Short mmCIF file of C-alpha atoms in Angstrom, two decimals:
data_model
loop_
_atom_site.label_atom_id
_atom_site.label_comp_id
_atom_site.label_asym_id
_atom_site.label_seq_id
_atom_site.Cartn_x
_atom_site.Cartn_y
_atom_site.Cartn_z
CA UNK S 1048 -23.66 69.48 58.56
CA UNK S 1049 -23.04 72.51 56.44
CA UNK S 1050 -21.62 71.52 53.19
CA UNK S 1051 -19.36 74.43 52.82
CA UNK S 1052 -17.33 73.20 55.91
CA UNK S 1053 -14.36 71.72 54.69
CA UNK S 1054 -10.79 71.19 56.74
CA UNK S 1055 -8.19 72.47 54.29
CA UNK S 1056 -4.60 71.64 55.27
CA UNK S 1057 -1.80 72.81 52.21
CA UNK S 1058 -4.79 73.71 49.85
CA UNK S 1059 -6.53 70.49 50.11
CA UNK S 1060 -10.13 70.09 50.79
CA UNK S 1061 -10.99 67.72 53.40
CA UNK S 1062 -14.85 66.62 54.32
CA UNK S 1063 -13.60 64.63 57.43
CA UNK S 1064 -12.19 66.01 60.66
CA UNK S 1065 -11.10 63.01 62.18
CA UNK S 1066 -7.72 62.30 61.25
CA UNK S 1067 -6.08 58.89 62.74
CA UNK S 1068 -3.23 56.27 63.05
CA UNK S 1069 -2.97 52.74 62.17
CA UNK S 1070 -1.03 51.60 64.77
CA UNK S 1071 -1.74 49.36 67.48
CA UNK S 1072 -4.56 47.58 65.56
CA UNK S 1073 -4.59 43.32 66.25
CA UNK S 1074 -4.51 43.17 62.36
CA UNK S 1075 -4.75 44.57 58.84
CA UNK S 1076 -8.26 43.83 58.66
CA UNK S 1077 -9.00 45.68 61.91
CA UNK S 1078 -7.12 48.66 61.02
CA UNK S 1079 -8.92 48.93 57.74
CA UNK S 1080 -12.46 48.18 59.13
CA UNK S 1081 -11.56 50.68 61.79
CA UNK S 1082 -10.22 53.78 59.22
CA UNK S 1083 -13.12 53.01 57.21
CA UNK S 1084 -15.42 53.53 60.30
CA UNK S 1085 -14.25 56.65 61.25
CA UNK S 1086 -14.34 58.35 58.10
CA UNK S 1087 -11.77 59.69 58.33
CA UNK S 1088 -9.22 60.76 55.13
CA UNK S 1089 -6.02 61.46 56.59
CA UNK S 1090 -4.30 58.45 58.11
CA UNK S 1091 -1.01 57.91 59.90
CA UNK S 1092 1.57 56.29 58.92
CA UNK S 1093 5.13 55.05 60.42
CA UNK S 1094 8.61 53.93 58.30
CA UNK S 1095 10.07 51.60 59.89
CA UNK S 1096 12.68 48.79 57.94
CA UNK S 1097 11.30 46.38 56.17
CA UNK S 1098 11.70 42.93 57.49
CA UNK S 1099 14.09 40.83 55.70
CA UNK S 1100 13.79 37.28 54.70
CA UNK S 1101 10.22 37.39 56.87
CA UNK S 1102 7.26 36.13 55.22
CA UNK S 1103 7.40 37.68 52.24
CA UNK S 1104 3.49 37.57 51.28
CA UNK S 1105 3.06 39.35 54.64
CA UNK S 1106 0.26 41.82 53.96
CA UNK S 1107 1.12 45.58 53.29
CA UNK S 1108 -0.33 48.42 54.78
CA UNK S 1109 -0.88 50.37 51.71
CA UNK S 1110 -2.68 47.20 50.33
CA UNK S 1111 -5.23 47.37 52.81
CA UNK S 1112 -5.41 51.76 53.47
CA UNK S 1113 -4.19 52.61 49.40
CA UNK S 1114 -2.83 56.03 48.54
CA UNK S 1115 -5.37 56.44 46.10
CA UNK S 1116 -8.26 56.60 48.80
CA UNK S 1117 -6.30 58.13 51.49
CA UNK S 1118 -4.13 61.25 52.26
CA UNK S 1119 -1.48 59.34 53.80
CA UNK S 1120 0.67 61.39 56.42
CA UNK S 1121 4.03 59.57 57.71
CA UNK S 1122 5.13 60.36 60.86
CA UNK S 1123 8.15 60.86 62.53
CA UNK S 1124 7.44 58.75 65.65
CA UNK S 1125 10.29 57.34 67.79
CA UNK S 1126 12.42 60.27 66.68
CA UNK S 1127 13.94 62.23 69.39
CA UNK S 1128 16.79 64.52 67.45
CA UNK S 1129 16.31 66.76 64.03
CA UNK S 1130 18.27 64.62 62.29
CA UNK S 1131 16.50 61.16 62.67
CA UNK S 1132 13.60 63.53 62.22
CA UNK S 1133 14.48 65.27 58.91
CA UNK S 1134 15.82 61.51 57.27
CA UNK S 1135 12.75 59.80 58.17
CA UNK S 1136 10.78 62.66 56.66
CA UNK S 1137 12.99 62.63 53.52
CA UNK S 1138 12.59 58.67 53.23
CA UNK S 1139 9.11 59.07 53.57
CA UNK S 1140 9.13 61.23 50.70
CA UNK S 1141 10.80 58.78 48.93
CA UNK S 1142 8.48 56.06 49.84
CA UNK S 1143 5.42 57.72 48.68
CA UNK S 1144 6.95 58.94 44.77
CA UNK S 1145 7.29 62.64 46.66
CA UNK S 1146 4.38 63.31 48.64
CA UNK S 1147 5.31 65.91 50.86
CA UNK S 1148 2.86 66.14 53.54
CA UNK S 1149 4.39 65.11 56.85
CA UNK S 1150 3.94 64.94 60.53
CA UNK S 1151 6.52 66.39 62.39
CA UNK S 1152 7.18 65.27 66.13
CA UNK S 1153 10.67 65.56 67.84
CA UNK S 1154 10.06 63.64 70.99
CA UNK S 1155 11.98 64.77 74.37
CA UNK S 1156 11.17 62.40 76.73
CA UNK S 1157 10.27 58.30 76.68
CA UNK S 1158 8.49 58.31 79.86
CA UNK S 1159 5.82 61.13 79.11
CA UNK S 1160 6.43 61.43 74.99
CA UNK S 1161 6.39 65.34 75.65
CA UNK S 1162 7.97 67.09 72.42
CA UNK S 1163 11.19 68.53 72.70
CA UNK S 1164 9.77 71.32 71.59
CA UNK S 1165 13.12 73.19 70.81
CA UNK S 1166 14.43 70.70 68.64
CA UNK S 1167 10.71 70.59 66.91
CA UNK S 1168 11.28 73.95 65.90
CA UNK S 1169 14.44 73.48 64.37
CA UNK S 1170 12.96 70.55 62.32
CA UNK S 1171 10.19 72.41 61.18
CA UNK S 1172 12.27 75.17 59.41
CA UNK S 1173 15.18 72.11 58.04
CA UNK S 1174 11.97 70.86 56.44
CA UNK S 1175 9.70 73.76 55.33
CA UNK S 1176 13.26 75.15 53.67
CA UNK S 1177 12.91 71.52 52.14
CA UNK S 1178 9.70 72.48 50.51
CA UNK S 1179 7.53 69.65 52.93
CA UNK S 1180 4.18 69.92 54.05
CA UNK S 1181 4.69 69.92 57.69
CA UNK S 1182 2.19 69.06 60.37
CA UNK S 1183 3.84 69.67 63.53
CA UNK S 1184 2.64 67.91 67.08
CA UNK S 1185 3.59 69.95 69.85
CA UNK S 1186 2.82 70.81 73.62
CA UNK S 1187 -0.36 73.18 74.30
CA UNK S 1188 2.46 76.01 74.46
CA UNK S 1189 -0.01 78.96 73.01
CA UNK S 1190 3.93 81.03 72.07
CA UNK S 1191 5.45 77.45 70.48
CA UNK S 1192 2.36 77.15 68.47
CA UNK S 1193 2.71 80.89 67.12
CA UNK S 1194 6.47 79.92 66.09
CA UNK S 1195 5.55 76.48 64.01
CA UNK S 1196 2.91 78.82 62.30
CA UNK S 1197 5.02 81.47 61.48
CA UNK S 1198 8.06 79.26 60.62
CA UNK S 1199 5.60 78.18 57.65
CA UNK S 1200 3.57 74.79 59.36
CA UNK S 1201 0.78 74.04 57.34
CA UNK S 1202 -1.23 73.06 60.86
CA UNK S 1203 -0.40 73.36 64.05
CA UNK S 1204 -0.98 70.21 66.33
CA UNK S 1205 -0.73 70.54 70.21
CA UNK S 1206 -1.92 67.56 72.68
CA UNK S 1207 -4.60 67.16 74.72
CA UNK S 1208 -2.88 64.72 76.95
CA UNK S 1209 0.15 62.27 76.74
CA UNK S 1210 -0.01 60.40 73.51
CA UNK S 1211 -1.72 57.19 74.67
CA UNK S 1212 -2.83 58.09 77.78
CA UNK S 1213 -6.62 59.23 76.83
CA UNK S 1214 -7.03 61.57 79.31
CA UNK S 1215 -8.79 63.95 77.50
CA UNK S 1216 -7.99 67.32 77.12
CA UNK S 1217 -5.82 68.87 80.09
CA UNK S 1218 -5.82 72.05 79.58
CA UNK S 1219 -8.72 73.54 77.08
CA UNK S 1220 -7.50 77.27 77.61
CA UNK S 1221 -4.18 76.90 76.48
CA UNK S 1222 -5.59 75.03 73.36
CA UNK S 1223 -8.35 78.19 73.19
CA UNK S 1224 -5.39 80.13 73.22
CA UNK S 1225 -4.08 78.77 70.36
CA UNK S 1226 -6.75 78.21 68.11
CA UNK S 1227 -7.45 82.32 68.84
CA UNK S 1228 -4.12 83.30 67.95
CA UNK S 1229 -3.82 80.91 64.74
CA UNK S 1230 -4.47 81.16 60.74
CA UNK S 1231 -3.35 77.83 60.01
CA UNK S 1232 -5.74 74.90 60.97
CA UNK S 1233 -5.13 73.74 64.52
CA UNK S 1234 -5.98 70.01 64.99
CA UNK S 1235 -5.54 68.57 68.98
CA UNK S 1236 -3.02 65.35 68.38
CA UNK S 1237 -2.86 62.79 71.28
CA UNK S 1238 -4.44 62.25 74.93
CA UNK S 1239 -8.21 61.90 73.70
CA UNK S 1240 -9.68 58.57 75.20
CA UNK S 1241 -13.49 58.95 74.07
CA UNK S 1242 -16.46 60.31 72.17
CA UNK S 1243 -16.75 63.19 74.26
CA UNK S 1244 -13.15 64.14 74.26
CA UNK S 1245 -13.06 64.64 70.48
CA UNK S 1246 -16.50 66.61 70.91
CA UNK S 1247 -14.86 68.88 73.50
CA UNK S 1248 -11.81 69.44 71.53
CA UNK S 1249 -14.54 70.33 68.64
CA UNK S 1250 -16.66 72.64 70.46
CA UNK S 1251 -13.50 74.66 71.52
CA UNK S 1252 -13.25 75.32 67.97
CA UNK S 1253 -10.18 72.96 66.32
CA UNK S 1254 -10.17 72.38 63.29
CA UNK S 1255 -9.68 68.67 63.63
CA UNK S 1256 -8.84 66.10 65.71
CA UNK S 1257 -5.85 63.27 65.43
CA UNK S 1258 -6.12 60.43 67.46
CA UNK S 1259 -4.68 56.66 67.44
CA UNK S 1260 -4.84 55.16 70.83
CA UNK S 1261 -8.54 56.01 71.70
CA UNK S 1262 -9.55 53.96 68.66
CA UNK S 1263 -7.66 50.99 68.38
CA UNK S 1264 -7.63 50.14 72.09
CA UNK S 1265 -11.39 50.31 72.77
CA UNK S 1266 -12.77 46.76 73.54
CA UNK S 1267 -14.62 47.16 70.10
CA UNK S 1268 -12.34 49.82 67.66
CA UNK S 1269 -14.14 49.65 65.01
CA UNK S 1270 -17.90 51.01 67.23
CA UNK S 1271 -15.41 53.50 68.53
CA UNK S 1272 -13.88 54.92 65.50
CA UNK S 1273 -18.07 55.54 64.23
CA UNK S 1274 -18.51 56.91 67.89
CA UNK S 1275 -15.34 59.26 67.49
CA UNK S 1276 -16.78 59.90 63.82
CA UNK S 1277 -19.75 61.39 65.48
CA UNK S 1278 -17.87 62.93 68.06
CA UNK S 1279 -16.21 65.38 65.82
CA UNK S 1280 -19.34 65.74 64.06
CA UNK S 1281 -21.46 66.86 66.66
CA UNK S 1282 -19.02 68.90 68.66
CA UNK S 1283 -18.21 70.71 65.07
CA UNK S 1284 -21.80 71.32 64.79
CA UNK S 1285 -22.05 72.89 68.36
CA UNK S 1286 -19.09 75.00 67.55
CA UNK S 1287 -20.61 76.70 64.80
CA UNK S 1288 -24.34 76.47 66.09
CA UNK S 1289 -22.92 78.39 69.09
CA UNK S 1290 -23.32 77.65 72.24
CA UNK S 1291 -26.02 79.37 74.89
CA UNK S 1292 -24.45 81.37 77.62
CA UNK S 1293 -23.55 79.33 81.10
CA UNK S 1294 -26.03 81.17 84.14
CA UNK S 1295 -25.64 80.18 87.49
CA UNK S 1296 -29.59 79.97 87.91
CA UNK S 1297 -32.64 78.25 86.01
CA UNK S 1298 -34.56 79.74 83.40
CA UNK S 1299 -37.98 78.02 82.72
CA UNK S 1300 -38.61 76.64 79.18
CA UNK S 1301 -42.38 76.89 79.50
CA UNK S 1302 -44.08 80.27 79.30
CA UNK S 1303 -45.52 81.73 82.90
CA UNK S 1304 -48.19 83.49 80.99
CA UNK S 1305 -51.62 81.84 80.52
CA UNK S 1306 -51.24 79.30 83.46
CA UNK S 1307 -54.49 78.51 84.97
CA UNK S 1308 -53.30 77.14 88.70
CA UNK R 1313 31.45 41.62 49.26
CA UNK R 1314 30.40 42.98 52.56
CA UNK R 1315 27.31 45.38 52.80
CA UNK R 1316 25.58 46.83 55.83
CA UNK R 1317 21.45 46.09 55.50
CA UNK R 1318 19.14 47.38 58.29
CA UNK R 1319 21.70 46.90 60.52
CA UNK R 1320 23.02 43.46 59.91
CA UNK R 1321 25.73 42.86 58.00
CA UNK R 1322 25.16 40.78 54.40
CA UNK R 1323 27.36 39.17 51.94
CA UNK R 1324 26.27 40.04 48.49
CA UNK R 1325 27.55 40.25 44.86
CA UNK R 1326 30.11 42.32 43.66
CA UNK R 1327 29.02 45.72 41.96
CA UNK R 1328 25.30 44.95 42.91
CA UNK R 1329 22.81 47.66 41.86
CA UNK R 1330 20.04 48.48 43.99
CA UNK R 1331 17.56 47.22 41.61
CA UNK R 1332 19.44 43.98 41.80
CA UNK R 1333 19.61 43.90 45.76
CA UNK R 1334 15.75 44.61 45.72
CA UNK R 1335 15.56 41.02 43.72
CA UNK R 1336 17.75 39.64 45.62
CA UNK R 1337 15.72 40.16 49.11
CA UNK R 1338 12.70 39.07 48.07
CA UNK R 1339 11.10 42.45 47.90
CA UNK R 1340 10.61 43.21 44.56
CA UNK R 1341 6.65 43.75 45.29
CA UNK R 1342 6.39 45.90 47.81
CA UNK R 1343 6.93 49.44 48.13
CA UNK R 1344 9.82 51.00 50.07
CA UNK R 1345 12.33 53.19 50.20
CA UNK R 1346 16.52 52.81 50.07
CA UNK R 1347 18.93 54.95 51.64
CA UNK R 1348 23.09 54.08 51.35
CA UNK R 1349 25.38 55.91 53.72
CA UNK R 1350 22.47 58.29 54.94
CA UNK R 1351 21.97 59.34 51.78
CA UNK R 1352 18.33 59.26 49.59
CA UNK R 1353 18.83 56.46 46.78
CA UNK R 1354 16.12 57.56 44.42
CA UNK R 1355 13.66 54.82 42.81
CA UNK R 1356 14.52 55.92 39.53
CA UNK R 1357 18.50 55.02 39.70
CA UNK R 1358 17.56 51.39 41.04
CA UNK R 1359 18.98 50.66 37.76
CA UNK R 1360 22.17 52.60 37.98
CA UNK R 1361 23.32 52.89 41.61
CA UNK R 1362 26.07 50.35 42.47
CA UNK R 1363 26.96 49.47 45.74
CA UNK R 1364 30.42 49.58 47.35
CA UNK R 1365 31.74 47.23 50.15
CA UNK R 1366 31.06 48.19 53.12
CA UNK R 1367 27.74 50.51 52.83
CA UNK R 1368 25.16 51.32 55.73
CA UNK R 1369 22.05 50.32 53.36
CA UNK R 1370 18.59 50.95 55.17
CA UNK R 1371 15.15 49.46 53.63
CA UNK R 1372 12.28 50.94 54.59
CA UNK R 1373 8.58 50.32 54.20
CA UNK R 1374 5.18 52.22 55.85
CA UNK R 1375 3.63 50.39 58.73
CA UNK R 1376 0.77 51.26 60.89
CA UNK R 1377 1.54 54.10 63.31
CA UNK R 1378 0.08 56.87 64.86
#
């Protein structure tokens, strides 16, 4: 890999472009084995209460993934209006001593987790007016993509699929639409369910790739998040190698010349 | 007196600070986040803020999400 090729999201330099969650894992111990795995630096986070009077010792997530090693990037998942949206985003602020780097998602629907992607856009501009960081996740919507960006997102993050649902990327010309059209990074959030989904997504020519589900609910998660690792890696590489055009008939790989039959 | 915490309601002592609560639950360790009434009750006024009777007091902490 080239070692100029960084991901930079809000003027930070970033070697990895596998970004994931740290939900869903069986236990701490998975989810860290798993991040570490992967590679990758940016890592999901929800806020959620704290349970009260429950085990007290219980282990913490930032013991296991600390903000020290890791960008951390709290989410606003299970949020479905701007203003459960905005809070969460300003508690997570206050949760991490005022790290402002957020991931923005306004959902509109609970059987398909499809942003409301009007109510996204009013989020976005509450909190870029707030001076965060945002990350948005939105639908492959090439025009809704162009709005985030120009509202002042730091990256733009449409779905490949439903979040969960690993179906791979549904419709690569709307995301080739977008990445064309952007100048903030573009990273495909949600709906990959392999290696070669990620590697797709790279070869279209994201910038990165954030995935959860794909990783932790492989049979093995922490094999996966190395096989997503190389995923990115390879499909990043193709991108820039640059891919030989698609012809509709062969063309031989061994010289006619010289043959003696 | 009567507070509001994540939803349930609490009896607690009069004029508690925030600091104080954060004792009280136990969760003096960890890292999170308090918000009173909706609104942002910053780390460094643990100390300071007093509660009143009857506020909506939310705790929150980072889990694993996606």
């Amino acid at each position: 890999m080239q070692n100029n090729d960084s991901l930079i999201i809000a003027d930070k330099s970033y070697q990895s472009r596998l970004l994931v969650g740290t939900g869903k894992y069986k236990d701490m111990d998975e989810t860290r084995d798993a991040v570490e795995a992967s590679g990758a630096e940016i890592i999901t986070i929800a806020v959620r209460r704290s349970n009260i009077g429950q085990s007290p010792d219980e282990p913490n997530l930032l013991d296991v993934l600390p903000m020290d090693r890791y960008t951390l990037l709290p989410n606003t998942a299970g949020c479905y209006n701007v203003d459960d949206a905005v809070r969460t985003c300003r508690m997570a602020r206050e949760l991490l001593d005022g790290h402002d780097l957020v991931k923005l998602e306004v959902l509109g629907d609970e059987k398909t987790l499809f942003p409301d992607t009007m109510a996204t856009i009013e989020a976005a501009e509450i909190l870029v007016k707030d001076g965060f960081k945002v990350m948005v996740y939105t639908n492959d919507d090439p025009i809704i993509a162009k709005r985030l960006e120009e509202i002042g997102c730091v990256a733009v993050m449409p779905l490949a699929a439903p979040i969960g649902s690993g179906l791979g990327i549904r419709n690569p010309y709307n995301i080739l639409e977008i990445i064309e059209n952007a100048k903030v990074p573009i990273i495909v959030d949600a709906g990959v369910g392999t290696a070669s989904d990620a590697a797709i997504a790279m070869e279209l020519g994201c910038d990165g790739v954030l995935m959860n589900t794909a990783i932790a609910a492989a049979q093995n998660p922490v094999l996966m998040a190395s096989a997503m690792k190389k995923g990115i890696e390879a499909g990043r590489e193709a991108f820039l190698a640059g891919r030989m055009p698609r012809k509709r008939y062969a063309s031989a790989s061994s010289p006619i010349d010289g043959t003696f039959f | 007196m009567q507070v509001i915490i994540n939803g349930e309601s609490r009896d607690v002592p009069e004029a508690i600070t925030a600091a104080q609560l954060v004792d009280l639950l136990e969760l003096g360790n960890k890292r999170l986040a308090i918000e009173s009434n909706r609104e942002i009750v910053p780390r460094s006024t643990f100390d300071t803020h007093i509660f009143k009777p009857g506020d909506q007091i939310e705790i929150v902490q980072a889990i694993g999400g996606g």
